[in-house]
Short mmCIF file of C-alpha atoms and ligand atoms in Angstrom, two decimals:
data_model
loop_
_atom_site.label_atom_id
_atom_site.label_comp_id
_atom_site.label_asym_id
_atom_site.label_seq_id
_atom_site.Cartn_x
_atom_site.Cartn_y
_atom_site.Cartn_z
CA MET Q 1 -15.84 -36.17 5.26
CA ALA Q 2 -14.53 -33.67 3.20
CA ALA Q 3 -10.86 -33.69 1.82
CA ALA Q 4 -8.75 -31.05 2.70
CA LEU Q 5 -8.88 -27.79 0.81
CA ILE Q 6 -6.72 -28.27 -2.14
CA ALA Q 7 -7.66 -24.48 -3.96
CA ASP Q 8 -10.41 -22.20 -3.44
CA LEU Q 9 -11.11 -21.27 -6.89
CA ARG Q 10 -14.44 -19.33 -6.10
CA SER Q 11 -13.34 -16.03 -6.89
CA ASP Q 12 -9.93 -13.77 -7.05
CA THR Q 13 -11.49 -11.55 -4.56
CA LEU Q 14 -9.96 -14.33 -1.98
CA THR Q 15 -6.75 -13.56 -2.01
CA GLN Q 16 -4.71 -12.39 1.34
CA PRO Q 17 -2.50 -9.54 1.35
CA SER Q 18 1.05 -10.77 1.34
CA GLN Q 19 3.55 -9.67 4.59
CA GLU Q 20 5.26 -7.29 1.78
CA MET Q 21 2.05 -5.65 1.02
CA ARG Q 22 1.34 -5.17 4.66
CA GLN Q 23 4.61 -3.46 5.39
CA ALA Q 24 4.09 -0.90 2.43
CA MET Q 25 0.57 -0.68 4.20
CA ALA Q 26 1.95 -0.40 8.04
CA TYR Q 27 4.43 2.42 6.73
CA ALA Q 28 2.15 4.51 4.24
CA GLU Q 29 2.35 7.95 4.78
CA VAL Q 30 -1.16 9.57 5.33
CA GLY Q 31 -3.52 12.31 5.56
CA ASP Q 32 -7.04 13.42 5.42
CA ASP Q 33 -8.30 12.52 1.78
CA VAL Q 34 -11.43 14.68 2.12
CA TYR Q 35 -8.80 17.63 2.21
CA GLY Q 36 -6.90 16.38 -0.63
CA GLU Q 37 -4.20 15.32 1.99
CA ASP Q 38 -3.35 11.91 1.84
CA PRO Q 39 -0.32 11.33 -0.30
CA THR Q 40 -0.40 7.64 -0.56
CA VAL Q 41 -4.08 8.02 -1.92
CA ASN Q 42 -2.93 11.11 -4.77
CA ALA Q 43 0.18 8.80 -5.37
CA LEU Q 44 -1.93 5.72 -6.54
CA GLU Q 45 -4.65 8.01 -8.53
CA GLU Q 46 -1.89 9.60 -10.23
CA HIS Q 47 -0.23 6.46 -10.77
CA VAL Q 48 -3.17 4.55 -12.52
CA ALA Q 49 -4.58 7.84 -14.07
CA ALA Q 50 -0.85 7.86 -15.83
CA LEU Q 51 -0.91 4.17 -16.38
CA VAL Q 52 -3.77 4.27 -18.80
CA GLY Q 53 -3.23 7.84 -20.48
CA HIS Q 54 -6.09 9.52 -18.65
CA GLU Q 55 -6.02 13.14 -16.96
CA ALA Q 56 -7.05 11.98 -13.51
CA GLY Q 57 -7.82 9.02 -10.71
CA LEU Q 58 -10.46 8.58 -8.04
CA TYR Q 59 -9.70 5.84 -5.44
CA CYS Q 60 -13.02 4.03 -4.36
CA SER Q 61 -13.94 1.56 -1.92
CA SER Q 62 -14.91 -1.44 -4.59
CA GLY Q 63 -15.54 -1.78 -8.41
CA SER Q 64 -19.46 -1.24 -7.90
CA GLN Q 65 -18.40 2.40 -6.80
CA THR Q 66 -16.22 3.29 -9.80
CA ASN Q 67 -18.94 1.72 -12.08
CA MET Q 68 -21.08 3.37 -9.94
CA LEU Q 69 -19.41 7.17 -10.56
CA GLY Q 70 -18.52 6.40 -13.80
CA VAL Q 71 -22.01 6.01 -15.02
CA ALA Q 72 -23.47 8.85 -13.01
CA VAL Q 73 -20.99 11.38 -14.21
CA SER Q 74 -22.09 10.41 -17.97
CA VAL Q 75 -25.71 9.76 -17.75
CA GLU Q 76 -27.80 12.36 -16.35
CA PRO Q 77 -31.27 10.83 -14.24
CA GLY Q 78 -33.77 9.37 -16.65
CA PHE Q 79 -31.15 8.72 -19.32
CA GLU Q 80 -29.76 5.29 -20.21
CA VAL Q 81 -26.63 3.48 -20.39
CA LEU Q 82 -26.29 0.38 -22.58
CA ALA Q 83 -24.44 -2.82 -21.66
CA GLU Q 84 -24.11 -6.64 -22.61
CA SER Q 85 -26.83 -8.66 -20.71
CA ARG Q 86 -24.54 -10.14 -18.20
CA ALA Q 87 -22.73 -6.97 -17.76
CA HIS Q 88 -21.19 -6.63 -13.83
CA ILE Q 89 -23.08 -3.14 -13.78
CA LEU Q 90 -26.44 -4.88 -15.00
CA ARG Q 91 -26.49 -8.01 -12.82
CA ALA Q 92 -24.47 -7.43 -9.80
CA GLU Q 93 -24.54 -4.00 -8.56
CA VAL Q 94 -27.89 -4.47 -6.63
CA GLY Q 95 -29.58 -2.08 -8.81
CA ALA Q 96 -27.21 1.12 -7.62
CA HIS Q 97 -27.50 2.80 -11.17
CA ALA Q 98 -31.41 3.05 -11.09
CA ALA Q 99 -32.06 3.50 -7.51
CA LEU Q 100 -29.08 5.92 -6.60
CA ALA Q 101 -28.70 7.83 -10.22
CA GLY Q 102 -31.78 7.31 -11.53
CA VAL Q 103 -30.26 5.69 -14.97
CA THR Q 104 -32.27 3.52 -16.75
CA SER Q 105 -30.50 0.79 -18.93
CA ARG Q 106 -30.92 -1.56 -22.34
CA ASN Q 107 -28.92 -4.30 -23.30
CA TRP Q 108 -27.35 -6.40 -26.13
CA ILE Q 109 -26.87 -9.95 -26.09
CA SER Q 110 -23.55 -11.67 -26.54
CA PRO Q 111 -23.87 -15.89 -25.56
CA ASP Q 112 -20.07 -16.14 -25.60
CA GLY Q 113 -19.22 -12.52 -24.09
CA THR Q 114 -17.15 -11.36 -27.10
CA PHE Q 115 -17.70 -8.10 -28.06
CA CYS Q 116 -19.16 -6.62 -31.28
CA ALA Q 117 -19.59 -2.81 -31.76
CA ASP Q 118 -22.63 -3.12 -34.06
CA ASP Q 119 -24.25 -4.82 -31.33
CA ALA Q 120 -24.33 -1.52 -29.02
CA LEU Q 121 -24.35 0.69 -31.90
CA ALA Q 122 -27.69 -0.34 -32.82
CA LEU Q 123 -29.11 0.13 -29.81
CA VAL Q 124 -27.97 3.84 -29.51
CA SER Q 125 -31.06 6.11 -29.44
CA ALA Q 126 -30.62 9.95 -29.90
CA GLN Q 127 -31.00 12.48 -27.02
CA GLU Q 128 -32.73 15.19 -28.26
CA ARG Q 129 -35.99 13.06 -29.07
CA TYR Q 130 -39.22 14.10 -26.59
CA ASN Q 131 -40.73 10.82 -26.35
CA ILE Q 132 -38.02 7.85 -26.25
CA VAL Q 133 -35.04 7.43 -23.80
CA GLY Q 134 -31.66 8.87 -25.00
CA THR Q 135 -28.79 7.15 -24.91
CA ALA Q 136 -26.00 8.92 -23.19
CA LEU Q 137 -23.37 6.14 -22.28
CA ILE Q 138 -22.22 2.52 -23.73
CA GLU Q 139 -20.40 0.50 -21.03
CA VAL Q 140 -18.27 -2.28 -21.91
CA GLU Q 141 -16.76 -4.94 -19.39
CA ASN Q 142 -13.18 -6.06 -20.00
CA THR Q 143 -12.45 -8.87 -19.17
CA HIS Q 144 -15.98 -9.97 -19.24
CA ASN Q 145 -16.99 -11.50 -15.79
CA PHE Q 146 -19.81 -13.99 -16.41
CA SER Q 147 -18.87 -15.18 -19.92
CA GLY Q 148 -15.41 -16.82 -18.38
CA GLY Q 149 -13.09 -13.76 -18.49
CA ARG Q 150 -13.44 -13.33 -22.17
CA ILE Q 151 -11.14 -10.17 -23.81
CA SER Q 152 -12.95 -7.83 -25.92
CA ASP Q 153 -11.56 -7.38 -29.48
CA PHE Q 154 -9.62 -4.14 -29.56
CA GLY Q 155 -10.24 -3.19 -33.18
CA GLU Q 156 -14.02 -3.61 -31.94
CA LEU Q 157 -13.41 -1.46 -29.26
CA VAL Q 158 -11.53 1.32 -31.64
CA ARG Q 159 -14.57 1.23 -33.84
CA LEU Q 160 -17.10 1.85 -30.96
CA ARG Q 161 -15.08 4.82 -29.86
CA GLU Q 162 -14.71 6.18 -33.02
CA ALA Q 163 -18.68 5.76 -33.69
CA THR Q 164 -19.64 6.94 -30.50
CA ARG Q 165 -17.72 10.23 -30.76
CA GLU Q 166 -19.70 11.02 -33.80
CA LEU Q 167 -23.00 10.33 -32.11
CA GLY Q 168 -22.08 12.24 -28.85
CA VAL Q 169 -22.38 8.89 -26.87
CA ARG Q 170 -19.52 8.40 -23.96
CA VAL Q 171 -17.85 4.89 -23.21
CA HIS Q 172 -17.03 3.52 -19.96
CA VAL Q 173 -14.74 0.69 -19.41
CA ASP Q 174 -15.62 -1.75 -16.81
CA GLY Q 175 -12.06 -2.72 -16.25
CA ALA Q 176 -12.16 -4.80 -13.16
CA ARG Q 177 -9.88 -6.95 -14.50
CA LEU Q 178 -8.32 -5.05 -17.42
CA ALA Q 179 -4.81 -6.21 -16.32
CA HIS Q 180 -5.74 -9.44 -17.21
CA ALA Q 181 -6.59 -8.37 -20.62
CA VAL Q 182 -3.23 -6.44 -20.96
CA VAL Q 183 -1.01 -9.29 -19.77
CA ALA Q 184 -2.64 -11.40 -22.16
CA GLY Q 185 -3.13 -9.49 -25.40
CA GLU Q 186 -1.16 -7.16 -27.17
CA GLN Q 187 -2.46 -3.85 -25.95
CA SER Q 188 -1.22 -1.56 -22.85
CA PHE Q 189 -3.06 -0.09 -20.48
CA ALA Q 190 -2.46 3.40 -22.34
CA ASP Q 191 -4.06 1.67 -25.51
CA HIS Q 192 -7.44 0.57 -23.55
CA GLY Q 193 -7.61 4.14 -21.97
CA SER Q 194 -7.74 5.31 -25.41
CA ILE Q 195 -10.76 3.89 -26.42
CA CYS Q 196 -12.89 5.31 -23.53
CA ASP Q 197 -13.98 8.21 -21.52
CA THR Q 198 -13.96 6.77 -18.20
CA LEU Q 199 -12.03 3.72 -17.19
CA SER Q 200 -12.38 1.54 -13.64
CA ILE Q 201 -10.10 -0.81 -12.56
CA CYS Q 202 -10.02 -2.93 -9.19
CA LEU Q 203 -6.98 -3.53 -6.90
CA SER Q 204 -8.60 -6.19 -5.43
CA LYS Q 205 -9.10 -8.79 -8.03
CA GLY Q 206 -6.46 -11.16 -8.63
CA LEU Q 207 -3.71 -8.33 -8.12
CA GLY Q 208 -4.26 -8.80 -4.36
CA ALA Q 209 -5.35 -5.58 -2.71
CA PRO Q 210 -7.57 -6.15 0.12
CA VAL Q 211 -10.00 -3.48 -0.67
CA GLY Q 212 -10.34 -0.48 -3.66
CA SER Q 213 -10.40 0.43 -7.01
CA VAL Q 214 -9.42 3.12 -9.27
CA LEU Q 215 -11.76 5.08 -11.84
CA THR Q 216 -9.78 7.32 -14.23
CA GLY Q 217 -10.93 9.91 -17.05
CA PRO Q 218 -10.86 13.59 -17.71
CA ARG Q 219 -10.18 16.03 -14.86
CA ASP Q 220 -13.77 17.35 -14.80
CA LEU Q 221 -15.32 14.28 -14.80
CA ILE Q 222 -13.52 12.62 -12.30
CA GLU Q 223 -13.89 15.99 -10.05
CA ARG Q 224 -17.92 15.37 -10.49
CA ALA Q 225 -17.08 11.91 -9.31
CA ARG Q 226 -15.41 12.93 -6.05
CA TYR Q 227 -18.03 15.17 -5.28
CA LEU Q 228 -20.80 12.26 -5.94
CA ARG Q 229 -18.76 9.89 -4.07
CA LYS Q 230 -18.87 12.32 -0.78
CA ARG Q 231 -22.53 12.77 -1.39
CA TYR Q 232 -22.78 8.91 -1.22
CA GLY Q 233 -20.90 8.70 2.17
CA GLY Q 234 -17.80 7.60 0.17
CA GLY Q 235 -15.49 10.16 1.41
CA MET Q 236 -12.16 8.42 2.94
CA ARG Q 237 -10.12 10.14 5.61
CA GLN Q 238 -6.60 8.28 5.82
CA ALA Q 239 -7.07 5.84 3.22
CA GLY Q 240 -3.11 5.81 2.40
CA ILE Q 241 -3.27 2.89 4.73
CA ILE Q 242 -5.53 0.89 2.25
CA ALA Q 243 -4.04 2.54 -0.94
CA ALA Q 244 -0.72 1.47 -0.16
CA ALA Q 245 -1.99 -2.35 -0.60
CA GLY Q 246 -3.31 -0.83 -4.27
CA LEU Q 247 -0.14 1.03 -5.17
CA TYR Q 248 2.12 -2.33 -4.03
CA ALA Q 249 -0.38 -4.25 -6.29
CA ILE Q 250 -0.34 -2.33 -9.38
CA GLU Q 251 3.07 -2.29 -8.99
CA HIS Q 252 4.28 -5.91 -8.26
CA ASN Q 253 1.27 -8.35 -9.04
CA VAL Q 254 0.57 -7.37 -12.85
CA ASP Q 255 2.94 -9.64 -14.78
CA ARG Q 256 2.61 -12.55 -12.50
CA LEU Q 257 -1.03 -12.73 -13.78
CA VAL Q 258 0.25 -14.83 -16.61
CA GLU Q 259 0.81 -17.58 -14.27
CA ASP Q 260 -2.86 -17.44 -13.22
CA HIS Q 261 -4.26 -17.74 -17.08
CA GLU Q 262 -1.74 -20.88 -17.46
CA SER Q 263 -3.30 -22.19 -14.44
CA ALA Q 264 -6.72 -22.21 -15.75
CA SER Q 265 -6.03 -23.41 -19.00
CA ARG Q 266 -4.56 -26.26 -17.34
CA ILE Q 267 -7.72 -26.93 -15.45
CA ALA Q 268 -9.85 -26.45 -18.56
CA GLU Q 269 -7.58 -28.62 -20.52
CA ALA Q 270 -8.11 -31.33 -18.11
CA VAL Q 271 -11.59 -31.30 -17.55
CA ALA Q 272 -12.19 -31.31 -21.46
CA ALA Q 273 -10.18 -34.16 -21.50
CA GLU Q 274 -13.00 -35.88 -20.04
CA ALA Q 275 -16.04 -34.08 -21.28
CA PRO Q 276 -15.44 -32.00 -23.93
CA GLU Q 277 -18.69 -30.71 -24.19
CA VAL Q 278 -18.20 -28.94 -20.86
CA ILE Q 279 -15.49 -26.46 -21.79
CA ASP Q 280 -13.74 -25.34 -24.54
CA PRO Q 281 -10.19 -24.43 -23.61
CA SER Q 282 -9.58 -22.41 -26.51
CA VAL Q 283 -12.05 -19.94 -25.16
CA VAL Q 284 -10.43 -19.55 -21.27
CA GLU Q 285 -8.03 -16.48 -22.18
CA THR Q 286 -7.24 -15.37 -18.99
CA ASN Q 287 -8.21 -16.63 -15.11
CA ILE Q 288 -11.86 -17.60 -15.19
CA GLY Q 289 -13.45 -20.70 -17.04
CA ILE Q 290 -17.12 -21.49 -16.80
CA LEU Q 291 -18.07 -24.96 -17.17
CA ARG Q 292 -21.53 -26.08 -18.69
CA VAL Q 293 -22.25 -28.96 -16.64
CA ASP Q 294 -25.86 -28.86 -18.18
CA ARG Q 295 -24.51 -30.50 -21.09
CA ILE Q 296 -23.45 -33.55 -19.47
CA GLY Q 297 -27.01 -33.60 -17.27
CA ALA Q 298 -25.66 -32.56 -14.30
CA LYS Q 299 -26.50 -29.57 -12.31
CA ALA Q 300 -23.92 -26.58 -11.19
CA ALA Q 301 -24.80 -26.84 -7.37
CA ASP Q 302 -24.29 -30.97 -7.47
CA VAL Q 303 -21.02 -30.27 -9.04
CA ALA Q 304 -19.78 -27.53 -6.43
CA VAL Q 305 -20.87 -29.81 -3.57
CA ALA Q 306 -18.92 -32.76 -4.76
CA ALA Q 307 -16.31 -30.86 -5.83
CA ALA Q 308 -15.86 -28.74 -2.55
CA GLU Q 309 -16.15 -32.57 -0.71
CA ALA Q 310 -13.05 -33.50 -2.95
CA GLY Q 311 -11.02 -30.14 -1.77
CA VAL Q 312 -11.60 -27.94 -4.48
CA ARG Q 313 -14.32 -24.88 -4.22
CA VAL Q 314 -15.74 -23.49 -7.17
CA THR Q 315 -18.92 -21.07 -7.79
CA ALA Q 316 -22.34 -22.39 -9.34
CA LEU Q 317 -22.91 -19.44 -10.94
CA SER Q 318 -26.46 -20.32 -12.08
CA PRO Q 319 -28.27 -23.67 -12.38
CA THR Q 320 -26.42 -24.79 -15.62
CA GLU Q 321 -22.85 -23.06 -15.06
CA VAL Q 322 -20.04 -23.69 -12.56
CA ARG Q 323 -17.43 -20.88 -12.64
CA PHE Q 324 -13.58 -21.35 -11.45
CA VAL Q 325 -11.14 -18.31 -10.90
CA THR Q 326 -7.47 -18.93 -10.55
CA HIS Q 327 -5.48 -16.31 -8.62
CA LEU Q 328 -2.51 -15.32 -6.51
CA ASP Q 329 -3.00 -17.31 -3.65
CA VAL Q 330 -3.15 -20.59 -5.93
CA SER Q 331 0.10 -21.87 -6.70
CA ALA Q 332 0.80 -23.79 -10.16
CA GLU Q 333 1.06 -26.71 -7.81
CA ALA Q 334 -2.25 -26.72 -6.41
CA ALA Q 335 -4.15 -25.69 -9.74
CA GLY Q 336 -2.64 -28.67 -11.22
CA LYS Q 337 -4.41 -30.90 -8.41
CA ALA Q 338 -7.11 -29.08 -8.54
CA ALA Q 339 -7.63 -29.93 -12.17
CA GLN Q 340 -7.07 -33.68 -11.93
CA VAL Q 341 -10.07 -33.09 -8.97
CA LEU Q 342 -12.31 -31.40 -10.87
CA ALA Q 343 -11.76 -33.32 -14.09
CA GLU Q 344 -12.72 -36.55 -11.85
CA VAL Q 345 -15.73 -34.80 -10.35
CA VAL Q 346 -17.11 -33.74 -13.68
CA ALA Q 347 -16.66 -37.21 -15.02
CA ARG Q 348 -18.34 -38.85 -12.07
CA SER Q 349 -21.36 -36.16 -12.67
CA ARG Q 350 -22.25 -37.38 -16.04
CA THR Q 351 -25.75 -38.75 -16.49
CA ALA Q 352 -27.55 -39.98 -19.11
CA VAL Q 353 -28.85 -36.83 -21.26
C1 PLP S 1 -16.01 -7.80 -9.56
C2 PLP S 1 -15.98 -7.02 -10.33
C3 PLP S 1 -16.80 -5.60 -10.40
C4 PLP S 1 -16.73 -4.86 -9.06
O1 PLP S 1 -16.76 -5.60 -7.93
P1 PLP S 1 -16.93 -5.10 -6.33
O2 PLP S 1 -17.28 -5.99 -5.54
O3 PLP S 1 -18.11 -3.94 -6.16
O4 PLP S 1 -15.46 -4.76 -6.11
C5 PLP S 1 -16.87 -4.99 -11.44
N1 PLP S 1 -17.11 -5.33 -12.67
C6 PLP S 1 -16.98 -6.65 -12.43
C7 PLP S 1 -16.48 -7.34 -14.18
C8 PLP S 1 -16.36 -7.63 -11.86
O5 PLP S 1 -16.02 -8.60 -11.73
#
């Protein structure tokens, strides 16, 4: 029989809205947002835009939608966006950019998820050539989900910004978990806003809102995104009810992310103590850890099942990788217990290699 649940570390999207957040939602002032008359949506859009130093914001249903619109406003059909090979826009948005916006893509490869501007710049193709696809946009994910929540080096982002400005190529940052980079690093939200044209921030990842993301950028691009959102069926009416949760999340749940980072480090250290080849704790910079269980001769799916039976839920990200994610609903105490359980499961999973 499976043990009682100790911690659900499959994703930071699993959080439940707190009582205070529900209270904020229940009493939110609302209006028809397609008319631009929802005061809570307007406040959220203005708040996030001001935070990152951009002119305007657009509240959307998901991070996929903000990315989709962020790409679509900068890339004409038939032109391309460049991104890292495991970027969420390439792997986890079910082909939206190609299927709905006619955007093509190429990728560079960063095995450890760190960002090097030259990798991206080496792929840029001039837009005026008649026989080759032109590059309109470079997308950078910060933090980088599938490589274990890695933070992009800010100096490299500044270099990218300077070089792309000269090339006439725009930059979109998928900052689904940008708050994690802010809390763990030395740059502010506004610093991150300064190195891109458009930026997407999720309110439902780690920050604990039940739904929603905000796209920010210059006013003309955001108005274009608002128009396209309506075309895709994403116009919302009294959305202040959910936007209130987003405002609450961004006002109350950013600083505490350091606790999630500490919990993730603690889990990584416990596992590394049993099996150092599986994870290097020094690369766990935020709230995500990737366990390379193939290095102890184990299969990711088997490790995930064994962990679940012992009370800790994790994700088999690929046949070789198990991902754990810490969040608002995993206390430091639960993370401590989960660390022990995962370390034991990994130790038991070792086979001769
Ligand atoms: C989760 C995530 C998104 C958006 O996902 P939705 O489920 O559409 O909200 C975008 N980018 C990254 C890096 C993510 O991890």
